[in-house]
Amino acid sequence: MGATRRYGQACPLATAMDVLGERWTVLILRELLLGPKRFTEILGRMPSIGPNRLTDRLRTLHTLGVVSKGEPTSEYTLTEFGEGLRSPIIGLGLWGLGLMTNGVDPSTARPDMVALCMTTAADPGRLADLALECEVDAGERFSMTVKDGVLQVRSGPSPASSPSTIACDAGTFIALSLGSETPSAAVSSGRLTTSGDIASVSRLFETFADAARRHTAVQSAPLPT
């Protein structure tokens, strides 16, 4: 971190922003919230950053103890200290949902990021009696695990021996998550194929849709006068 980029204030928020305010840093952490990643995997998710800048940002995060670099895999992983950023970053993602405009290229939509935001937005009460291990192929592969009322989302295939599966395009996954399409309709149209515990998969999407509706309602509420 260059001295000219620091706020120079004895304030916890200013100190945090000395680190997180650098362009791309939060998006690097976003990728690591989905699990360990190699340098090339992170770069592949955000090619515009360039390898030199990515090296610089990862070096800073490593020096501060936010990420660790494993051996011999050379994967970057969030440390316990870095995990403290999980809720704030996902919260920023949910807050930013209401600021997205039609000017954003829809081809850049990330189903895994929608699912990641749902780890915070989904009502734990609706997940309490749901047990599911699901592998998703929506242009990229990731897994969703629900156990004891907690939803976890991780990059890559499911570690389970025989998980339920979902295969669809990114737009369909997002439509299912927002409640603008139902799993049964998507299956009937051929846009979604599933296997395994279909009932639990449908319930999970219902929970996602409920969270999306609640979040949108909060954002669209009129300001007090």
PDB file of N, CA, C and O in Angstrom, residues 37-74:
ATOM      1  N   LYS A  37      -8.140 -20.950  -4.065  1.00  0.00           N
ATOM      2  CA  LYS A  37      -7.953 -20.786  -5.501  1.00  0.00           C
ATOM      3  C   LYS A  37      -6.472 -20.606  -5.808  1.00  0.00           C
ATOM      4  O   LYS A  37      -5.733 -19.964  -5.050  1.00  0.00           O
ATOM      5  N   ARG A  38      -6.059 -21.140  -6.939  1.00  0.00           N
ATOM      6  CA  ARG A  38      -4.728 -20.860  -7.458  1.00  0.00           C
ATOM      7  C   ARG A  38      -4.713 -19.476  -8.100  1.00  0.00           C
ATOM      8  O   ARG A  38      -5.757 -18.922  -8.446  1.00  0.00           O
ATOM      9  N   PHE A  39      -3.517 -18.942  -8.270  1.00  0.00           N
ATOM     10  CA  PHE A  39      -3.352 -17.630  -8.893  1.00  0.00           C
ATOM     11  C   PHE A  39      -4.065 -17.590 -10.246  1.00  0.00           C
ATOM     12  O   PHE A  39      -4.799 -16.641 -10.550  1.00  0.00           O
ATOM     13  N   THR A  40      -3.863 -18.608 -11.063  1.00  0.00           N
ATOM     14  CA  THR A  40      -4.451 -18.613 -12.399  1.00  0.00           C
ATOM     15  C   THR A  40      -5.973 -18.690 -12.360  1.00  0.00           C
ATOM     16  O   THR A  40      -6.651 -18.152 -13.245  1.00  0.00           O
ATOM     17  N   GLU A  41      -6.526 -19.343 -11.342  1.00  0.00           N
ATOM     18  CA  GLU A  41      -7.979 -19.415 -11.208  1.00  0.00           C
ATOM     19  C   GLU A  41      -8.564 -18.053 -10.874  1.00  0.00           C
ATOM     20  O   GLU A  41      -9.596 -17.654 -11.422  1.00  0.00           O
ATOM     21  N   ILE A  42      -7.900 -17.337  -9.979  1.00  0.00           N
ATOM     22  CA  ILE A  42      -8.370 -15.986  -9.635  1.00  0.00           C
ATOM     23  C   ILE A  42      -8.266 -15.078 -10.849  1.00  0.00           C
ATOM     24  O   ILE A  42      -9.195 -14.330 -11.172  1.00  0.00           O
ATOM     25  N   LEU A  43      -7.142 -15.151 -11.537  1.00  0.00           N
ATOM     26  CA  LEU A  43      -6.930 -14.315 -12.719  1.00  0.00           C
ATOM     27  C   LEU A  43      -7.962 -14.625 -13.794  1.00  0.00           C
ATOM     28  O   LEU A  43      -8.456 -13.714 -14.476  1.00  0.00           O
ATOM     29  N   GLY A  44      -8.331 -15.896 -13.934  1.00  0.00           N
ATOM     30  CA  GLY A  44      -9.321 -16.278 -14.928  1.00  0.00           C
ATOM     31  C   GLY A  44     -10.694 -15.695 -14.652  1.00  0.00           C
ATOM     32  O   GLY A  44     -11.488 -15.487 -15.577  1.00  0.00           O
ATOM     33  N   ARG A  45     -10.991 -15.431 -13.373  1.00  0.00           N
ATOM     34  CA  ARG A  45     -12.280 -14.846 -13.005  1.00  0.00           C
ATOM     35  C   ARG A  45     -12.329 -13.343 -13.257  1.00  0.00           C
ATOM     36  O   ARG A  45     -13.409 -12.761 -13.355  1.00  0.00           O
ATOM     37  N   MET A  46     -11.193 -12.714 -13.304  1.00  0.00           N
ATOM     38  CA  MET A  46     -11.137 -11.263 -13.494  1.00  0.00           C
ATOM     39  C   MET A  46      -9.912 -10.901 -14.335  1.00  0.00           C
ATOM     40  O   MET A  46      -8.969 -10.281 -13.830  1.00  0.00           O
ATOM     41  N   PRO A  47      -9.907 -11.267 -15.606  1.00  0.00           N
ATOM     42  CA  PRO A  47      -8.720 -11.067 -16.442  1.00  0.00           C
ATOM     43  C   PRO A  47      -8.302  -9.609 -16.595  1.00  0.00           C
ATOM     44  O   PRO A  47      -7.128  -9.332 -16.855  1.00  0.00           O
ATOM     45  N   SER A  48      -9.235  -8.690 -16.410  1.00  0.00           N
ATOM     46  CA  SER A  48      -8.901  -7.273 -16.581  1.00  0.00           C
ATOM     47  C   SER A  48      -7.943  -6.758 -15.524  1.00  0.00           C
ATOM     48  O   SER A  48      -7.331  -5.703 -15.695  1.00  0.00           O
ATOM     49  N   ILE A  49      -7.807  -7.476 -14.409  1.00  0.00           N
ATOM     50  CA  ILE A  49      -6.909  -7.003 -13.360  1.00  0.00           C
ATOM     51  C   ILE A  49      -5.465  -7.059 -13.816  1.00  0.00           C
ATOM     52  O   ILE A  49      -4.650  -6.216 -13.426  1.00  0.00           O
ATOM     53  N   GLY A  50      -5.104  -8.040 -14.619  1.00  0.00           N
ATOM     54  CA  GLY A  50      -3.717  -8.210 -15.053  1.00  0.00           C
ATOM     55  C   GLY A  50      -2.896  -8.931 -13.992  1.00  0.00           C
ATOM     56  O   GLY A  50      -3.126  -8.752 -12.791  1.00  0.00           O
ATOM     57  N   PRO A  51      -1.927  -9.741 -14.415  1.00  0.00           N
ATOM     58  CA  PRO A  51      -1.152 -10.544 -13.458  1.00  0.00           C
ATOM     59  C   PRO A  51      -0.316  -9.715 -12.490  1.00  0.00           C
ATOM     60  O   PRO A  51      -0.157 -10.100 -11.329  1.00  0.00           O
ATOM     61  N   ASN A  52       0.221  -8.593 -12.928  1.00  0.00           N
ATOM     62  CA  ASN A  52       1.062  -7.786 -12.036  1.00  0.00           C
ATOM     63  C   ASN A  52       0.256  -7.191 -10.891  1.00  0.00           C
ATOM     64  O   ASN A  52       0.691  -7.221  -9.726  1.00  0.00           O
ATOM     65  N   ARG A  53      -0.906  -6.656 -11.209  1.00  0.00           N
ATOM     66  CA  ARG A  53      -1.731  -6.057 -10.148  1.00  0.00           C
ATOM     67  C   ARG A  53      -2.260  -7.139  -9.213  1.00  0.00           C
ATOM     68  O   ARG A  53      -2.329  -6.928  -8.002  1.00  0.00           O
ATOM     69  N   LEU A  54      -2.637  -8.285  -9.764  1.00  0.00           N
ATOM     70  CA  LEU A  54      -3.111  -9.378  -8.911  1.00  0.00           C
ATOM     71  C   LEU A  54      -2.008  -9.825  -7.966  1.00  0.00           C
ATOM     72  O   LEU A  54      -2.246 -10.057  -6.770  1.00  0.00           O
ATOM     73  N   THR A  55      -0.784  -9.929  -8.471  1.00  0.00           N
ATOM     74  CA  THR A  55       0.347 -10.288  -7.617  1.00  0.00           C
ATOM     75  C   THR A  55       0.508  -9.294  -6.487  1.00  0.00           C
ATOM     76  O   THR A  55       0.711  -9.665  -5.322  1.00  0.00           O
ATOM     77  N   ASP A  56       0.397  -8.009  -6.812  1.00  0.00           N
ATOM     78  CA  ASP A  56       0.555  -6.946  -5.806  1.00  0.00           C
ATOM     79  C   ASP A  56      -0.532  -7.041  -4.737  1.00  0.00           C
ATOM     80  O   ASP A  56      -0.240  -6.961  -3.536  1.00  0.00           O
ATOM     81  N   ARG A  57      -1.794  -7.235  -5.168  1.00  0.00           N
ATOM     82  CA  ARG A  57      -2.896  -7.292  -4.198  1.00  0.00           C
ATOM     83  C   ARG A  57      -2.768  -8.532  -3.304  1.00  0.00           C
ATOM     84  O   ARG A  57      -2.978  -8.457  -2.089  1.00  0.00           O
ATOM     85  N   LEU A  58      -2.424  -9.670  -3.897  1.00  0.00           N
ATOM     86  CA  LEU A  58      -2.280 -10.886  -3.096  1.00  0.00           C
ATOM     87  C   LEU A  58      -1.105 -10.773  -2.133  1.00  0.00           C
ATOM     88  O   LEU A  58      -1.185 -11.252  -0.994  1.00  0.00           O
ATOM     89  N   ARG A  59      -0.035 -10.133  -2.555  1.00  0.00           N
ATOM     90  CA  ARG A  59       1.115  -9.948  -1.672  1.00  0.00           C
ATOM     91  C   ARG A  59       0.718  -9.107  -0.459  1.00  0.00           C
ATOM     92  O   ARG A  59       1.090  -9.416   0.685  1.00  0.00           O
ATOM     93  N   THR A  60      -0.054  -8.055  -0.699  1.00  0.00           N
ATOM     94  CA  THR A  60      -0.500  -7.206   0.413  1.00  0.00           C
ATOM     95  C   THR A  60      -1.394  -7.987   1.369  1.00  0.00           C
ATOM     96  O   THR A  60      -1.221  -7.931   2.597  1.00  0.00           O
ATOM     97  N   LEU A  61      -2.349  -8.729   0.829  1.00  0.00           N
ATOM     98  CA  LEU A  61      -3.268  -9.502   1.668  1.00  0.00           C
ATOM     99  C   LEU A  61      -2.529 -10.584   2.444  1.00  0.00           C
ATOM    100  O   LEU A  61      -2.865 -10.872   3.597  1.00  0.00           O
ATOM    101  N   HIS A  62      -1.517 -11.165   1.823  1.00  0.00           N
ATOM    102  CA  HIS A  62      -0.714 -12.185   2.498  1.00  0.00           C
ATOM    103  C   HIS A  62       0.098 -11.567   3.624  1.00  0.00           C
ATOM    104  O   HIS A  62       0.182 -12.111   4.735  1.00  0.00           O
ATOM    105  N   THR A  63       0.709 -10.430   3.370  1.00  0.00           N
ATOM    106  CA  THR A  63       1.519  -9.748   4.378  1.00  0.00           C
ATOM    107  C   THR A  63       0.682  -9.363   5.598  1.00  0.00           C
ATOM    108  O   THR A  63       1.148  -9.446   6.744  1.00  0.00           O
ATOM    109  N   LEU A  64      -0.573  -8.979   5.352  1.00  0.00           N
ATOM    110  CA  LEU A  64      -1.462  -8.566   6.440  1.00  0.00           C
ATOM    111  C   LEU A  64      -2.110  -9.757   7.153  1.00  0.00           C
ATOM    112  O   LEU A  64      -2.831  -9.565   8.129  1.00  0.00           O
ATOM    113  N   GLY A  65      -1.880 -10.961   6.652  1.00  0.00           N
ATOM    114  CA  GLY A  65      -2.456 -12.131   7.295  1.00  0.00           C
ATOM    115  C   GLY A  65      -3.903 -12.394   6.931  1.00  0.00           C
ATOM    116  O   GLY A  65      -4.591 -13.150   7.616  1.00  0.00           O
ATOM    117  N   VAL A  66      -4.370 -11.792   5.833  1.00  0.00           N
ATOM    118  CA  VAL A  66      -5.752 -12.002   5.389  1.00  0.00           C
ATOM    119  C   VAL A  66      -5.870 -13.295   4.598  1.00  0.00           C
ATOM    120  O   VAL A  66      -6.880 -13.996   4.667  1.00  0.00           O
ATOM    121  N   VAL A  67      -4.834 -13.608   3.814  1.00  0.00           N
ATOM    122  CA  VAL A  67      -4.811 -14.856   3.055  1.00  0.00           C
ATOM    123  C   VAL A  67      -3.522 -15.606   3.356  1.00  0.00           C
ATOM    124  O   VAL A  67      -2.515 -15.016   3.772  1.00  0.00           O
ATOM    125  N   SER A  68      -3.573 -16.906   3.151  1.00  0.00           N
ATOM    126  CA  SER A  68      -2.377 -17.735   3.261  1.00  0.00           C
ATOM    127  C   SER A  68      -2.159 -18.429   1.920  1.00  0.00           C
ATOM    128  O   SER A  68      -3.098 -18.585   1.131  1.00  0.00           O
ATOM    129  N   LYS A  69      -0.936 -18.846   1.682  1.00  0.00           N
ATOM    130  CA  LYS A  69      -0.614 -19.554   0.444  1.00  0.00           C
ATOM    131  C   LYS A  69      -0.110 -20.936   0.807  1.00  0.00           C
ATOM    132  O   LYS A  69       0.910 -21.092   1.481  1.00  0.00           O
ATOM    133  N   GLY A  70      -0.848 -21.953   0.378  1.00  0.00           N
ATOM    134  CA  GLY A  70      -0.524 -23.314   0.767  1.00  0.00           C
ATOM    135  C   GLY A  70       0.587 -23.917  -0.063  1.00  0.00           C
ATOM    136  O   GLY A  70       0.867 -23.492  -1.176  1.00  0.00           O
ATOM    137  N   GLU A  71       1.210 -24.901   0.507  1.00  0.00           N
ATOM    138  CA  GLU A  71       2.221 -25.691  -0.195  1.00  0.00           C
ATOM    139  C   GLU A  71       1.797 -27.153  -0.128  1.00  0.00           C
ATOM    140  O   GLU A  71       1.286 -27.604   0.901  1.00  0.00           O
ATOM    141  N   PRO A  72       1.994 -27.941  -1.171  1.00  0.00           N
ATOM    142  CA  PRO A  72       2.643 -27.575  -2.437  1.00  0.00           C
ATOM    143  C   PRO A  72       1.672 -27.096  -3.502  1.00  0.00           C
ATOM    144  O   PRO A  72       2.062 -26.882  -4.652  1.00  0.00           O
ATOM    145  N   THR A  73       0.380 -26.920  -3.162  1.00  0.00           N
ATOM    146  CA  THR A  73      -0.616 -26.597  -4.175  1.00  0.00           C
ATOM    147  C   THR A  73      -0.572 -25.145  -4.632  1.00  0.00           C
ATOM    148  O   THR A  73      -1.114 -24.804  -5.672  1.00  0.00           O
ATOM    149  N   SER A  74       0.053 -24.277  -3.820  1.00  0.00           N
ATOM    150  CA  SER A  74       0.121 -22.839  -4.131  1.00  0.00           C
ATOM    151  C   SER A  74      -1.262 -22.211  -4.229  1.00  0.00           C
ATOM    152  O   SER A  74      -1.459 -21.243  -4.955  1.00  0.00           O
TER     153      SER A  74
END
